[in-house]
Amino acid sequence: MTHKDLTFSTLRKAVELRDSAAMQSCYDDNAELTIIDSINTPSKPRTIKGKKDIGAFWDDVCSRDMSHEIDSGIVDGKMLAFVERCQYHDGTRVISSNTAELGPHGIVRQTVVQAWDI
């Protein structure tokens, strides 16, 4: 997938259907995904490098008993931003703010900041 093929509706469909393969196809081979949350603090974020490892991360997330909804977002030139709302089967909610830089072959750098019910 090229960044020109990555639309907000394509991304929304992949996330909301929990389609890990479609989500993985949005990334460049050398992409980097950084996650900041209560466990992975800003001074020690979790960083996942490479399309294969990012795909394994999404495989895990998509296998969980939870729903995903993209609240709002935009793809504009070489930037992507969206807010995602998730809910686990037990009622636990997660909201994440996502920003990404797009390259010729998809997402090259993404930062996810999550807030969890605790």
Short mmCIF file of C-alpha atoms in Angstrom, two decimals:
data_model
loop_
_atom_site.label_atom_id
_atom_site.label_comp_id
_atom_site.label_asym_id
_atom_site.label_seq_id
_atom_site.Cartn_x
_atom_site.Cartn_y
_atom_site.Cartn_z
CA MET A 1 0.00 0.00 0.00
CA THR A 2 1.25 3.48 -0.75
CA HIS A 3 0.45 6.45 1.45
CA LYS A 4 -1.80 7.70 -1.36
CA ASP A 5 -3.90 4.52 -0.99
CA LEU A 6 -4.28 4.94 2.77
CA THR A 7 -7.58 6.70 3.35
CA PHE A 8 -9.39 7.38 6.60
CA SER A 9 -12.18 4.98 5.59
CA THR A 10 -9.66 2.21 4.79
CA LEU A 11 -8.02 2.64 8.17
CA ARG A 12 -11.37 2.83 10.00
CA LYS A 13 -12.57 -0.39 8.36
CA ALA A 14 -9.37 -2.29 9.26
CA VAL A 15 -9.43 -1.12 12.89
CA GLU A 16 -13.14 -1.57 13.54
CA LEU A 17 -13.23 -5.03 11.92
CA ARG A 18 -10.10 -6.02 13.89
CA ASP A 19 -8.46 -6.99 10.59
CA SER A 20 -4.84 -7.39 11.59
CA ALA A 21 -3.64 -8.18 8.05
CA ALA A 22 -5.30 -5.03 6.68
CA MET A 23 -3.78 -2.98 9.50
CA GLN A 24 -0.33 -4.43 8.88
CA SER A 25 -0.62 -3.53 5.19
CA CYS A 26 -0.79 0.15 6.20
CA TYR A 27 2.86 0.11 7.38
CA ASP A 28 6.17 0.59 5.62
CA ASP A 29 8.58 -2.38 5.96
CA ASN A 30 10.82 -0.32 8.29
CA ALA A 31 8.05 1.37 10.28
CA GLU A 32 8.31 2.22 13.95
CA LEU A 33 5.38 2.12 16.40
CA THR A 34 5.76 3.83 19.78
CA ILE A 35 3.23 3.18 22.56
CA ILE A 36 2.88 5.35 25.65
CA ASP A 37 0.53 4.29 28.44
CA SER A 38 0.54 3.62 32.20
CA ILE A 39 3.04 0.76 31.78
CA ASN A 40 5.12 2.28 28.97
CA THR A 41 5.77 5.77 30.30
CA PRO A 42 7.02 8.72 28.22
CA SER A 43 10.55 8.19 29.52
CA LYS A 44 10.41 4.46 28.69
CA PRO A 45 7.91 3.97 25.84
CA ARG A 46 7.40 0.64 24.09
CA THR A 47 8.86 0.82 20.60
CA ILE A 48 8.13 -1.83 17.99
CA LYS A 49 10.24 -1.76 14.83
CA GLY A 50 9.51 -3.33 11.47
CA LYS A 51 6.33 -4.32 9.69
CA LYS A 52 6.60 -7.95 10.81
CA ASP A 53 6.84 -7.14 14.54
CA ILE A 54 4.15 -4.46 14.24
CA GLY A 55 1.96 -7.07 12.55
CA ALA A 56 2.52 -9.47 15.48
CA PHE A 57 1.48 -6.67 17.86
CA TRP A 58 -1.75 -6.10 15.90
CA ASP A 59 -2.36 -9.87 15.74
CA ASP A 60 -2.32 -9.90 19.55
CA VAL A 61 -4.55 -6.82 19.91
CA CYS A 62 -7.05 -8.10 17.33
CA SER A 63 -7.28 -11.50 19.04
CA ARG A 64 -8.62 -9.93 22.25
CA ASP A 65 -12.33 -9.92 23.10
CA MET A 66 -12.88 -6.19 22.63
CA SER A 67 -14.44 -3.65 20.30
CA HIS A 68 -12.67 -0.84 18.46
CA GLU A 69 -14.19 2.37 17.14
CA ILE A 70 -12.43 5.25 15.46
CA ASP A 71 -14.00 8.39 16.84
CA SER A 72 -12.46 10.98 14.57
CA GLY A 73 -9.47 11.26 12.31
CA ILE A 74 -7.79 12.63 9.25
CA VAL A 75 -5.27 11.63 6.60
CA ASP A 76 -3.68 14.75 5.14
CA GLY A 77 -0.72 14.49 2.81
CA LYS A 78 2.04 12.85 4.80
CA MET A 79 0.32 12.90 8.19
CA LEU A 80 -2.36 10.76 9.82
CA ALA A 81 -4.18 11.34 13.11
CA PHE A 82 -7.12 9.62 14.77
CA VAL A 83 -8.75 8.88 18.12
CA GLU A 84 -9.70 5.28 18.86
CA ARG A 85 -12.12 4.09 21.55
CA CYS A 86 -11.93 0.48 22.71
CA GLN A 87 -13.91 -1.59 25.16
CA TYR A 88 -13.02 -5.00 26.55
CA HIS A 89 -15.70 -7.61 27.21
CA ASP A 90 -15.43 -6.93 30.97
CA GLY A 91 -16.27 -3.25 30.43
CA THR A 92 -12.72 -1.85 30.67
CA ARG A 93 -12.34 1.11 28.30
CA VAL A 94 -9.28 2.43 26.52
CA ILE A 95 -8.95 5.64 24.51
CA SER A 96 -5.93 6.21 22.33
CA SER A 97 -4.69 9.21 20.42
CA ASN A 98 -2.68 8.23 17.33
CA THR A 99 -0.45 10.32 15.11
CA ALA A 100 1.61 8.99 12.23
CA GLU A 101 4.00 10.09 9.55
CA LEU A 102 3.40 8.60 6.11
CA GLY A 103 6.09 7.64 3.62
CA PRO A 104 5.88 6.34 0.06
CA HIS A 105 4.90 2.84 1.27
CA GLY A 106 2.62 3.60 4.22
CA ILE A 107 3.09 4.53 7.86
CA VAL A 108 6.76 5.03 8.76
CA ARG A 109 6.39 6.34 12.31
CA GLN A 110 3.37 6.15 14.62
CA THR A 111 2.87 7.27 18.20
CA VAL A 112 0.00 5.91 20.29
CA VAL A 113 -0.88 7.53 23.63
CA GLN A 114 -3.38 5.47 25.62
CA ALA A 115 -5.57 6.16 28.65
CA TRP A 116 -7.03 3.11 30.39
CA ASP A 117 -9.77 2.59 32.96
CA ILE A 118 -7.93 1.46 36.05
#
